[in-house]
Short mmCIF file of C-alpha atoms and ligand atoms in Angstrom, two decimals:
data_model
loop_
_atom_site.label_atom_id
_atom_site.label_comp_id
_atom_site.label_asym_id
_atom_site.label_seq_id
_atom_site.Cartn_x
_atom_site.Cartn_y
_atom_site.Cartn_z
CA MET W 34 -123.05 -45.63 29.08
CA THR W 35 -119.66 -43.88 29.19
CA ASP W 36 -116.61 -46.13 29.23
CA LEU W 37 -115.79 -46.10 32.93
CA THR W 38 -112.19 -47.14 32.31
CA ARG W 39 -111.41 -43.82 30.57
CA LEU W 40 -112.43 -41.70 33.56
CA SER W 41 -110.00 -40.26 36.08
CA ALA W 42 -110.01 -41.59 39.64
CA ALA W 43 -111.36 -38.22 40.83
CA THR W 44 -114.30 -38.44 38.41
CA LEU W 45 -114.97 -42.07 39.32
CA ALA W 46 -114.93 -41.09 43.00
CA GLU W 47 -117.53 -38.36 42.32
CA LYS W 48 -119.77 -40.74 40.39
CA LEU W 49 -119.52 -43.29 43.19
CA ARG W 50 -120.37 -40.67 45.79
CA ALA W 51 -123.34 -39.48 43.72
CA ARG W 52 -124.40 -43.14 43.36
CA GLU W 53 -124.41 -42.87 39.57
CA VAL W 54 -122.34 -46.06 39.46
CA THR W 55 -121.45 -48.81 41.92
CA SER W 56 -117.97 -49.93 42.83
CA VAL W 57 -118.85 -53.38 41.50
CA GLN W 58 -119.62 -51.85 38.07
CA VAL W 59 -116.41 -49.82 38.09
CA THR W 60 -114.26 -52.72 39.28
CA GLN W 61 -115.82 -55.10 36.77
CA ALA W 62 -115.19 -52.61 33.96
CA PHE W 63 -111.46 -52.59 34.77
CA LEU W 64 -111.36 -56.39 35.15
CA ASP W 65 -113.02 -56.69 31.71
CA ARG W 66 -110.50 -54.28 30.25
CA ILE W 67 -107.64 -56.31 31.77
CA ALA W 68 -109.13 -59.47 30.26
CA ALA W 69 -109.36 -57.76 26.87
CA VAL W 70 -105.92 -56.15 26.60
CA ASP W 71 -103.49 -57.59 29.12
CA ASP W 72 -102.44 -60.48 26.92
CA ALA W 73 -100.96 -57.82 24.64
CA VAL W 74 -99.69 -55.42 27.34
CA HIS W 75 -98.72 -57.82 30.17
CA ALA W 76 -98.93 -55.12 32.83
CA PHE W 77 -100.12 -57.59 35.49
CA LEU W 78 -98.34 -60.52 37.10
CA HIS W 79 -101.37 -61.42 39.16
CA VAL W 80 -105.02 -60.32 38.88
CA SER W 81 -107.02 -60.60 42.11
CA ALA W 82 -110.53 -60.42 40.61
CA GLN W 83 -112.39 -62.14 43.44
CA ASP W 84 -110.78 -60.06 46.19
CA ALA W 85 -111.33 -56.85 44.25
CA LEU W 86 -115.00 -57.61 43.67
CA ALA W 87 -115.48 -58.60 47.31
CA THR W 88 -114.11 -55.20 48.42
CA ALA W 89 -116.28 -53.47 45.81
CA ARG W 90 -119.41 -55.21 47.12
CA ASP W 91 -118.54 -54.18 50.70
CA VAL W 92 -118.12 -50.57 49.68
CA ASP W 93 -121.43 -50.57 47.84
CA VAL W 94 -123.23 -52.00 50.88
CA ALA W 95 -121.50 -49.51 53.20
CA ARG W 96 -122.41 -46.60 50.94
CA ALA W 97 -126.02 -47.72 50.68
CA ALA W 98 -126.08 -47.83 54.50
CA GLY W 99 -124.90 -44.22 54.61
CA GLU W 100 -121.48 -44.99 56.15
CA ASP W 101 -118.84 -42.30 56.14
CA LEU W 102 -116.34 -43.39 53.46
CA HIS W 103 -112.91 -42.26 52.26
CA PRO W 104 -113.18 -40.06 49.13
CA LEU W 105 -111.47 -42.79 47.04
CA ALA W 106 -113.50 -45.69 48.52
CA GLY W 107 -114.55 -48.06 45.75
CA VAL W 108 -112.03 -46.77 43.17
CA PRO W 109 -109.85 -49.72 42.10
CA ILE W 110 -106.06 -49.70 42.25
CA ALA W 111 -103.13 -51.80 40.98
CA VAL W 112 -100.05 -52.37 43.15
CA LYS W 113 -96.46 -52.88 42.01
CA ASP W 114 -95.32 -56.38 42.87
CA VAL W 115 -92.47 -55.13 45.09
CA VAL W 116 -95.08 -54.09 47.68
CA VAL W 117 -96.04 -56.81 50.11
CA THR W 118 -99.73 -57.75 50.08
CA LYS W 119 -101.19 -60.21 52.59
CA GLY W 120 -102.59 -63.27 50.85
CA LEU W 121 -101.55 -62.11 47.36
CA PRO W 122 -98.33 -63.16 45.58
CA SER W 123 -95.51 -60.63 45.95
CA THR W 124 -92.54 -61.65 43.82
CA ALA W 125 -90.78 -58.33 43.09
CA GLY W 126 -90.45 -59.71 39.55
CA SER W 127 -88.06 -62.43 40.76
CA LYS W 128 -88.10 -66.22 40.48
CA ILE W 129 -86.60 -66.37 43.95
CA LEU W 130 -89.92 -65.21 45.45
CA GLU W 131 -92.13 -67.39 43.27
CA GLY W 132 -94.83 -68.99 45.38
CA TRP W 133 -94.27 -66.77 48.43
CA ILE W 134 -97.53 -65.47 49.89
CA PRO W 135 -96.83 -62.71 52.43
CA PRO W 136 -98.45 -63.03 55.86
CA TYR W 137 -98.78 -59.24 56.26
CA ASP W 138 -99.54 -56.01 54.39
CA ALA W 139 -97.23 -53.09 53.74
CA THR W 140 -98.38 -49.99 55.63
CA LEU W 141 -99.47 -48.34 52.41
CA VAL W 142 -101.54 -51.42 51.52
CA GLU W 143 -103.15 -51.36 54.97
CA LYS W 144 -104.16 -47.77 54.24
CA ILE W 145 -105.53 -48.73 50.82
CA ARG W 146 -107.54 -51.56 52.35
CA ALA W 147 -108.77 -49.41 55.24
CA ALA W 148 -110.00 -46.81 52.73
CA ARG W 149 -111.60 -49.70 50.79
CA LEU W 150 -110.03 -49.40 47.36
CA PRO W 151 -110.44 -52.73 45.51
CA ILE W 152 -106.99 -54.12 44.67
CA LEU W 153 -107.06 -55.29 41.03
CA GLY W 154 -103.74 -57.12 41.19
CA LYS W 155 -99.96 -56.88 41.21
CA THR W 156 -98.03 -55.22 38.39
CA ASN W 157 -94.95 -56.33 36.51
CA MET W 158 -91.53 -54.84 37.17
CA ASP W 159 -87.81 -55.33 36.65
CA GLU W 160 -86.51 -57.92 39.09
CA PHE W 161 -86.14 -56.27 42.52
CA ALA W 162 -86.75 -52.92 40.77
CA MET W 163 -83.40 -52.99 38.96
CA GLY W 164 -83.84 -51.60 35.48
CA SER W 165 -85.41 -48.98 33.24
CA SER W 166 -87.44 -51.16 30.86
CA THR W 167 -89.21 -53.96 32.81
CA GLU W 168 -87.27 -56.38 30.59
CA HIS W 169 -85.43 -57.69 33.65
CA SER W 170 -88.65 -59.19 35.03
CA ALA W 171 -88.34 -62.94 35.48
CA TYR W 172 -91.92 -63.21 34.18
CA GLY W 173 -91.60 -61.67 30.72
CA ASN W 174 -91.60 -58.02 29.69
CA THR W 175 -94.43 -55.48 29.66
CA HIS W 176 -95.29 -53.68 26.40
CA ASN W 177 -95.79 -49.93 26.01
CA PRO W 178 -99.46 -49.32 25.09
CA TRP W 179 -98.35 -46.54 22.68
CA ASP W 180 -96.30 -49.01 20.65
CA LEU W 181 -96.27 -52.65 21.71
CA ASP W 182 -92.72 -53.13 20.36
CA ARG W 183 -91.40 -50.57 22.86
CA ILE W 184 -90.50 -50.65 26.54
CA PRO W 185 -92.93 -49.14 29.10
CA GLY W 186 -90.03 -47.82 31.19
CA GLY W 187 -88.85 -49.39 34.41
CA SER W 188 -88.63 -50.63 36.88
CA GLY W 189 -92.35 -49.94 37.34
CA GLY W 190 -93.36 -50.48 33.72
CA GLY W 191 -96.34 -52.61 34.75
CA SER W 192 -98.01 -49.91 36.83
CA ALA W 193 -97.45 -47.21 34.18
CA ALA W 194 -98.62 -49.45 31.32
CA ALA W 195 -101.74 -50.45 33.32
CA LEU W 196 -102.63 -46.76 33.56
CA ALA W 197 -101.83 -45.95 29.94
CA ALA W 198 -103.86 -48.97 28.72
CA PHE W 199 -106.85 -48.01 30.93
CA GLU W 200 -106.53 -51.24 32.91
CA ALA W 201 -106.56 -49.33 36.22
CA PRO W 202 -107.40 -45.76 37.30
CA LEU W 203 -104.71 -45.68 40.01
CA ALA W 204 -101.52 -47.59 40.75
CA ILE W 205 -98.67 -47.73 43.23
CA GLY W 206 -95.06 -47.52 42.15
CA THR W 207 -91.68 -47.33 43.87
CA ASP W 208 -88.85 -45.03 42.88
CA THR W 209 -85.23 -45.67 43.88
CA GLY W 210 -83.64 -43.88 40.94
CA GLY W 211 -86.59 -43.00 38.72
CA SER W 212 -88.82 -46.08 38.56
CA ILE W 213 -92.03 -44.11 39.02
CA ARG W 214 -91.11 -41.02 36.99
CA GLN W 215 -89.36 -42.52 33.93
CA PRO W 216 -92.16 -45.04 33.21
CA GLY W 217 -94.59 -42.13 33.59
CA ALA W 218 -92.64 -40.12 31.02
CA VAL W 219 -92.48 -42.85 28.38
CA THR W 220 -96.14 -43.91 28.72
CA GLY W 221 -97.77 -40.45 28.87
CA THR W 222 -98.88 -40.87 32.50
CA VAL W 223 -98.23 -39.02 35.77
CA GLY W 224 -95.85 -40.36 38.42
CA VAL W 225 -94.75 -38.90 41.75
CA LYS W 226 -91.76 -39.74 43.92
CA PRO W 227 -92.64 -38.23 47.31
CA THR W 228 -90.12 -36.79 49.76
CA TYR W 229 -87.98 -39.61 51.23
CA GLY W 230 -89.61 -40.70 54.46
CA SER W 231 -93.05 -39.27 53.71
CA VAL W 232 -94.64 -42.54 52.54
CA SER W 233 -93.84 -45.55 54.72
CA ARG W 234 -91.33 -48.10 53.41
CA TYR W 235 -92.65 -50.75 55.80
CA GLY W 236 -93.54 -53.75 53.66
CA LEU W 237 -91.68 -52.68 50.52
CA ILE W 238 -89.25 -55.39 49.40
CA ALA W 239 -86.13 -53.24 49.81
CA LEU W 240 -83.80 -52.42 46.92
CA ALA W 241 -81.68 -49.59 48.37
CA SER W 242 -83.15 -48.46 51.67
CA SER W 243 -81.69 -44.94 51.68
CA LEU W 244 -83.16 -44.26 48.21
CA ASP W 245 -86.44 -46.26 48.00
CA GLN W 246 -89.70 -44.35 48.05
CA ALA W 247 -93.24 -45.51 47.14
CA GLY W 248 -95.61 -43.16 45.38
CA PRO W 249 -98.61 -42.65 43.09
CA VAL W 250 -98.89 -43.63 39.41
CA THR W 251 -101.95 -42.05 37.78
CA ARG W 252 -103.31 -40.38 34.62
CA THR W 253 -103.86 -36.94 36.14
CA VAL W 254 -102.03 -34.72 38.63
CA MET W 255 -105.12 -34.45 40.85
CA ASP W 256 -105.40 -38.24 41.02
CA SER W 257 -101.79 -38.43 42.23
CA ALA W 258 -102.53 -35.83 44.92
CA LEU W 259 -105.55 -37.82 46.12
CA LEU W 260 -103.60 -41.07 46.25
CA HIS W 261 -100.51 -39.46 47.81
CA GLU W 262 -102.63 -38.06 50.67
CA LEU W 263 -104.06 -41.55 51.23
CA ILE W 264 -100.76 -43.46 51.37
CA GLY W 265 -98.53 -40.83 52.99
CA GLY W 266 -97.91 -39.83 56.59
CA HIS W 267 -95.94 -40.95 59.62
CA ASP W 268 -95.45 -44.65 60.35
CA PRO W 269 -93.71 -45.74 63.57
CA ARG W 270 -92.80 -49.05 61.86
CA ASP W 271 -90.45 -47.22 59.45
CA SER W 272 -87.50 -45.69 61.33
CA THR W 273 -86.91 -43.10 58.57
CA SER W 274 -90.55 -42.01 58.41
CA ILE W 275 -91.06 -38.25 58.88
CA ASP W 276 -93.12 -37.48 61.96
CA GLU W 277 -95.02 -34.54 60.49
CA PRO W 278 -98.24 -34.20 58.53
CA LEU W 279 -98.04 -33.96 54.71
CA PRO W 280 -98.52 -30.52 53.20
CA PRO W 281 -101.97 -30.02 51.60
CA LEU W 282 -101.50 -31.75 48.24
CA VAL W 283 -105.03 -31.90 46.85
CA GLU W 284 -105.45 -28.23 47.69
CA ALA W 285 -102.18 -27.43 45.85
CA ALA W 286 -103.33 -29.38 42.78
CA ARG W 287 -106.63 -27.49 42.80
CA GLN W 288 -104.81 -24.15 43.06
CA GLY W 289 -102.42 -25.09 40.27
CA ALA W 290 -105.24 -26.12 37.95
CA SER W 291 -106.55 -22.56 38.08
CA GLY W 292 -103.49 -21.75 36.00
CA ASP W 293 -101.92 -18.93 37.99
CA LEU W 294 -98.21 -19.35 38.77
CA SER W 295 -97.39 -15.72 39.46
CA GLY W 296 -94.71 -15.29 42.10
CA LEU W 297 -93.23 -18.74 41.38
CA LYS W 298 -89.56 -19.01 40.52
CA VAL W 299 -88.60 -21.98 38.33
CA GLY W 300 -84.99 -23.11 37.84
CA VAL W 301 -84.01 -25.00 34.69
CA VAL W 302 -81.12 -27.31 35.61
CA THR W 303 -78.27 -26.64 33.17
CA GLN W 304 -76.83 -30.14 33.60
CA LEU W 305 -80.13 -31.92 32.84
CA GLN W 306 -80.71 -30.94 29.23
CA GLY W 307 -78.96 -30.50 25.90
CA GLU W 308 -76.42 -33.08 24.82
CA GLY W 309 -77.75 -36.64 24.98
CA TYR W 310 -81.38 -35.50 25.11
CA GLN W 311 -83.45 -36.47 22.07
CA PRO W 312 -84.44 -33.37 20.02
CA GLY W 313 -88.17 -34.05 20.40
CA VAL W 314 -87.79 -34.43 24.18
CA GLN W 315 -85.92 -31.13 24.40
CA ALA W 316 -88.47 -29.38 22.14
CA ARG W 317 -91.45 -30.48 24.26
CA PHE W 318 -89.55 -29.43 27.38
CA GLU W 319 -89.00 -25.92 26.04
CA GLU W 320 -92.65 -25.57 25.01
CA SER W 321 -93.70 -26.50 28.53
CA LEU W 322 -91.34 -23.85 29.90
CA ASP W 323 -93.09 -21.28 27.69
CA LEU W 324 -96.45 -22.33 29.12
CA LEU W 325 -95.16 -21.94 32.69
CA ARG W 326 -93.89 -18.49 31.77
CA GLU W 327 -97.31 -17.59 30.29
CA ALA W 328 -98.89 -18.74 33.57
CA GLY W 329 -96.81 -16.11 35.37
CA ALA W 330 -93.77 -18.07 36.54
CA GLU W 331 -90.30 -16.59 36.35
CA ILE W 332 -87.86 -18.95 34.61
CA VAL W 333 -84.12 -18.84 35.34
CA GLU W 334 -81.26 -21.22 34.65
CA VAL W 335 -79.58 -22.88 37.65
CA SER W 336 -76.34 -24.83 37.65
CA CYS W 337 -76.00 -27.96 39.78
CA PRO W 338 -72.39 -28.86 38.98
CA HIS W 339 -72.24 -32.17 40.86
CA PHE W 340 -75.28 -33.68 39.11
CA GLU W 341 -72.79 -34.84 36.50
CA TYR W 342 -71.53 -37.42 39.01
CA ALA W 343 -74.95 -38.53 40.27
CA LEU W 344 -75.21 -41.62 38.07
CA ALA W 345 -71.73 -42.84 39.04
CA ALA W 346 -72.40 -42.33 42.76
CA TYR W 347 -75.81 -44.00 42.47
CA TYR W 348 -74.34 -47.10 40.83
CA LEU W 349 -72.05 -47.59 43.82
CA ILE W 350 -74.51 -46.73 46.60
CA LEU W 351 -77.41 -48.69 45.11
CA PRO W 352 -75.54 -51.97 44.52
CA ALA W 353 -73.90 -51.70 47.95
CA GLU W 354 -77.25 -51.40 49.71
CA ALA W 355 -78.91 -53.94 47.38
CA SER W 356 -76.24 -56.58 47.99
CA SER W 357 -76.93 -56.28 51.70
CA ASN W 358 -80.75 -56.19 51.37
CA LEU W 359 -80.81 -59.22 49.07
CA ALA W 360 -78.69 -61.36 51.41
CA LYS W 361 -81.90 -62.51 53.12
CA PHE W 362 -82.96 -64.54 50.05
CA ASP W 363 -81.19 -67.68 51.13
CA GLY W 364 -83.52 -70.51 50.11
CA MET W 365 -84.60 -71.02 53.71
CA ARG W 366 -87.04 -68.26 54.55
CA PHE W 367 -88.95 -67.20 51.43
CA GLY W 368 -90.13 -68.68 48.14
CA LEU W 369 -87.71 -70.72 46.05
CA ARG W 370 -85.45 -73.43 47.47
CA VAL W 371 -83.09 -75.31 45.16
CA GLU W 372 -80.91 -78.17 46.37
CA PRO W 373 -77.57 -78.84 44.71
CA ASP W 374 -77.66 -81.47 41.91
CA GLU W 375 -75.07 -83.59 43.64
CA GLY W 376 -73.02 -83.65 46.81
CA PRO W 377 -74.04 -82.83 50.38
CA VAL W 378 -77.12 -80.67 51.10
CA THR W 379 -75.53 -78.10 53.40
CA ALA W 380 -77.08 -74.72 54.16
CA GLU W 381 -74.35 -72.95 52.23
CA ARG W 382 -74.75 -75.16 49.15
CA VAL W 383 -78.56 -74.79 49.17
CA MET W 384 -78.09 -71.03 49.43
CA ALA W 385 -75.70 -71.02 46.47
CA ALA W 386 -77.94 -73.24 44.33
CA THR W 387 -81.06 -71.19 45.19
CA ARG W 388 -79.43 -67.83 44.53
CA GLY W 389 -77.80 -69.14 41.36
CA ALA W 390 -81.14 -70.32 39.97
CA GLY W 391 -83.40 -67.68 41.51
CA PHE W 392 -81.66 -64.39 40.63
CA GLY W 393 -81.42 -62.99 37.11
CA ASP W 394 -78.29 -61.55 35.45
CA GLU W 395 -78.87 -57.90 36.38
CA VAL W 396 -79.42 -58.79 40.05
CA LYS W 397 -76.26 -60.89 40.12
CA ARG W 398 -74.34 -58.10 38.40
CA ARG W 399 -75.37 -55.60 41.08
CA ILE W 400 -74.72 -57.98 43.99
CA ILE W 401 -71.19 -58.50 42.68
CA LEU W 402 -70.66 -54.75 42.19
CA GLY W 403 -72.07 -54.01 45.65
CA THR W 404 -70.07 -56.57 47.57
CA TYR W 405 -66.93 -55.41 45.77
CA ALA W 406 -67.60 -51.75 46.57
CA LEU W 407 -68.12 -52.63 50.24
CA SER W 408 -65.16 -54.96 50.62
CA ALA W 409 -62.28 -54.16 52.98
CA GLY W 410 -59.62 -52.17 51.16
CA TYR W 411 -62.05 -50.80 48.56
CA TYR W 412 -64.74 -49.40 50.84
CA ASP W 413 -63.21 -45.92 51.16
CA ALA W 414 -62.26 -45.65 47.51
CA TYR W 415 -65.69 -46.62 46.19
CA TYR W 416 -68.54 -46.52 48.69
CA GLY W 417 -66.96 -43.77 50.80
CA SER W 418 -66.29 -41.55 47.79
CA ALA W 419 -69.79 -42.10 46.47
CA GLN W 420 -71.24 -40.97 49.79
CA LYS W 421 -69.15 -37.80 49.61
CA VAL W 422 -70.46 -37.10 46.12
CA ARG W 423 -73.96 -37.65 47.48
CA THR W 424 -73.36 -34.88 50.01
CA LEU W 425 -72.16 -32.55 47.26
CA ILE W 426 -75.33 -33.26 45.27
CA GLN W 427 -77.45 -32.51 48.32
CA ARG W 428 -75.60 -29.19 48.67
CA ASP W 429 -76.28 -28.38 45.00
CA PHE W 430 -79.99 -28.83 45.74
CA ASP W 431 -79.76 -26.66 48.88
CA GLU W 432 -78.07 -23.87 46.96
CA ALA W 433 -80.49 -24.16 44.04
CA PHE W 434 -83.55 -24.08 46.31
CA ALA W 435 -82.18 -20.98 48.01
CA GLN W 436 -82.65 -19.26 44.63
CA VAL W 437 -85.77 -20.90 43.16
CA ASP W 438 -88.99 -22.60 44.33
CA VAL W 439 -88.78 -25.63 42.02
CA LEU W 440 -86.28 -27.15 39.60
CA VAL W 441 -87.32 -28.58 36.23
CA SER W 442 -85.89 -30.83 33.51
CA PRO W 443 -87.02 -33.42 30.99
CA THR W 444 -87.84 -36.57 33.00
CA ALA W 445 -85.92 -38.94 30.73
CA PRO W 446 -83.45 -38.15 27.95
CA THR W 447 -85.30 -40.23 25.36
CA THR W 448 -88.73 -41.59 24.55
CA ALA W 449 -89.48 -45.32 24.93
CA PHE W 450 -86.80 -47.36 23.17
CA LYS W 451 -87.43 -50.64 21.37
CA LEU W 452 -87.72 -53.86 23.37
CA GLY W 453 -84.32 -55.57 23.32
CA GLU W 454 -82.46 -52.44 22.20
CA LYS W 455 -80.51 -51.87 25.44
CA LEU W 456 -80.80 -55.26 27.05
CA ASP W 457 -77.20 -56.24 26.35
CA ASP W 458 -75.78 -52.85 27.26
CA PRO W 459 -76.26 -52.17 31.00
CA LEU W 460 -74.56 -48.76 30.82
CA ALA W 461 -76.89 -47.52 28.06
CA MET W 462 -79.81 -48.72 30.20
CA TYR W 463 -78.46 -46.91 33.29
CA LEU W 464 -78.17 -43.63 31.36
CA ASN W 465 -81.94 -43.41 31.10
CA ASP W 466 -82.04 -42.26 34.71
CA VAL W 467 -79.59 -39.33 34.53
CA ALA W 468 -82.32 -36.81 35.22
CA THR W 469 -84.22 -38.70 37.90
CA ILE W 470 -81.42 -40.05 40.12
CA PRO W 471 -80.30 -36.76 41.77
CA ALA W 472 -83.67 -36.48 43.57
CA ASN W 473 -83.25 -39.92 45.17
CA LEU W 474 -79.72 -39.16 46.30
CA ALA W 475 -80.97 -36.01 48.05
CA GLY W 476 -84.36 -37.33 49.23
CA VAL W 477 -86.27 -34.53 47.49
CA PRO W 478 -89.66 -35.09 45.80
CA GLY W 479 -90.30 -35.15 42.05
CA ILE W 480 -93.18 -35.46 39.60
CA SER W 481 -93.30 -36.37 35.92
CA VAL W 482 -96.14 -34.86 33.89
CA PRO W 483 -96.79 -35.76 30.21
CA SER W 484 -95.43 -32.94 28.03
CA GLY W 485 -96.43 -34.15 24.55
CA LEU W 486 -95.20 -36.38 21.76
CA ALA W 487 -91.68 -36.21 20.35
CA GLY W 488 -92.55 -35.20 16.77
CA ASP W 489 -92.17 -37.61 13.90
CA SER W 490 -89.00 -36.41 12.21
CA THR W 491 -86.21 -38.92 11.48
CA GLU W 492 -84.67 -38.64 14.95
CA ASP W 493 -88.06 -38.60 16.62
CA ASP W 494 -90.82 -41.11 16.88
CA GLY W 495 -94.11 -39.55 17.94
CA LEU W 496 -93.88 -41.07 21.43
CA PRO W 497 -94.65 -39.48 24.83
CA THR W 498 -92.19 -37.25 26.69
CA GLY W 499 -92.22 -36.19 30.33
CA PHE W 500 -91.60 -32.91 32.17
CA GLN W 501 -90.02 -33.28 35.61
CA VAL W 502 -90.55 -30.89 38.53
CA LEU W 503 -88.40 -31.20 41.68
CA ALA W 504 -89.09 -29.45 44.99
CA PRO W 505 -87.32 -29.15 48.36
CA ALA W 506 -87.88 -31.98 50.85
CA LYS W 507 -91.30 -31.77 52.51
CA ALA W 508 -92.55 -29.26 49.90
CA ASP W 509 -94.33 -31.87 47.78
CA ASP W 510 -97.26 -29.46 47.45
CA ARG W 511 -95.17 -27.42 44.98
CA LEU W 512 -95.02 -30.41 42.62
CA TYR W 513 -98.78 -30.49 42.51
CA ARG W 514 -99.21 -26.78 42.04
CA VAL W 515 -96.79 -26.63 39.10
CA GLY W 516 -97.79 -30.05 37.71
CA ALA W 517 -101.50 -29.19 37.68
CA ALA W 518 -100.87 -25.80 36.07
CA LEU W 519 -98.78 -27.35 33.32
CA GLU W 520 -101.28 -30.16 32.76
CA ALA W 521 -104.14 -27.66 32.45
CA ALA W 522 -102.22 -25.48 29.99
CA LEU W 523 -101.12 -28.44 27.85
CA GLU W 524 -104.55 -30.05 27.78
CA ALA W 525 -106.11 -26.74 26.74
CA ARG W 526 -103.66 -26.67 23.85
CA TRP W 527 -104.20 -30.34 22.91
CA GLY W 528 -107.98 -30.21 23.37
CA GLY W 529 -107.89 -33.09 25.91
CA PRO W 530 -105.57 -35.52 27.66
CA LEU W 531 -102.50 -36.79 25.81
CA LEU W 532 -103.67 -40.39 26.28
CA ASP W 533 -106.68 -39.66 24.02
CA ARG W 534 -104.14 -39.85 21.21
CA ALA W 535 -102.82 -43.30 22.14
CA PRO W 536 -103.72 -46.10 19.73
CA GLU W 537 -106.78 -48.22 20.55
CA LEU W 538 -105.92 -51.61 21.98
CA GLY W 539 -107.99 -54.76 21.92
N1 LIG X 1354 -83.50 -47.69 36.65
C1 LIG X 1354 -82.91 -47.44 37.93
C2 LIG X 1354 -82.15 -48.66 38.37
O1 LIG X 1354 -82.05 -49.56 37.61
C3 LIG X 1354 -83.97 -47.07 38.91
C4 LIG X 1354 -84.60 -48.21 39.59
C5 LIG X 1354 -85.65 -47.80 40.54
O2 LIG X 1354 -86.00 -46.64 40.70
N2 LIG X 1354 -86.15 -48.79 41.23
O3 LIG X 1354 -81.63 -48.74 39.44
#
């Protein structure tokens, strides 16, 4: 029998519909794979085998009874641990939430459960989604399945590694500055940050509320489209949710896969390439541009002059919002509670002891930065200026999208770096997100599609690289059209998916 764990979610869905396999068989295959390789990869913080199998059995019974089911019913999924799941641990990678079992589901989890996708478990991440390597998790790092000594990206390294190691056919990520797209790029998987407000934030443990966006993590562009259509749409419980239907995403992916991009205008962002980008990353990016051109797209260069300041603005806005969002972890309401070693047990002292013990270094660093940037006397100079820069970046996007249909760049400037390499250098870590952050500041959608391996010359390392496509807000369908066309052209050239070339694990 074929190895079910290697199949795309779309193919699994077809086989389930045709009753060639049962959801129990599919779910068990992924649970077996997790048991075989997750000691080495550590993509999961929690595996919910019994719950997943119970859902799988229900789907199989419902299908046998001829019930009308969602197209993805019975296809298992992994969920990033920053997303609240009723009855399942949800730690956001932090000690401060250890032992907390949420009493409710995030809206996107409700949708997943209503469509009856078995939830395999919760995936590892940088604490409160702060980081680009998953090394800031309080529960140990995740390893990149392409090279176990390398980072899987972050903050959603667990979801991306689960996909790349064939431990799940679908996963959920969240992207505040690149945490879906950069892990996708460095693990050879697909990741989509939808338009801000198009997938509900209700039940996400907030990092920076004006930037956070949940989205799909998959192995193919079509699988992302299928998952995006499932989790997206208006939610009255999220005040920033867009009250409009999503554009037709699956249809756009299907169109794109036919390989015809004639009439499409693609803008290469001048500021998101060249200096600082690894030669192999740049080379794969240019090859992908050639393929888009061959598919009929017109390629032009577009300047977005304020993108240069995106990282600086982000690292004021994000810590400011994070310091406020994280104030609720006070030792009283959720998870960890630590009492002071000596002296009176006052609320303030319990709060200090709990936060001191429960938060890691990166979280403390950002809370200090954020409270400083928001403090009286500094607010205008720091937070206020950063918000003005944000407006200028949004205008750069508006002007660019008046000239072209989509913008493109490498997703991340480098391939996966070695575990430990940037851990003591926060600024070097932050630089990994130069190309992904502008989209969050403007609320526009982005996709990362695998674009190849970065050669094996001295500067390069034979590791995966990603190609990023950005579209105007609410035009997420363009990501799928271009992403699917590029994927089809690259796979024709490679003779199959990039992940076929990843080393065997287990
Ligand atoms: N790496 C970025 C950061 O550390 C992005 C995080 C994210 O998207 N959650 O903030």
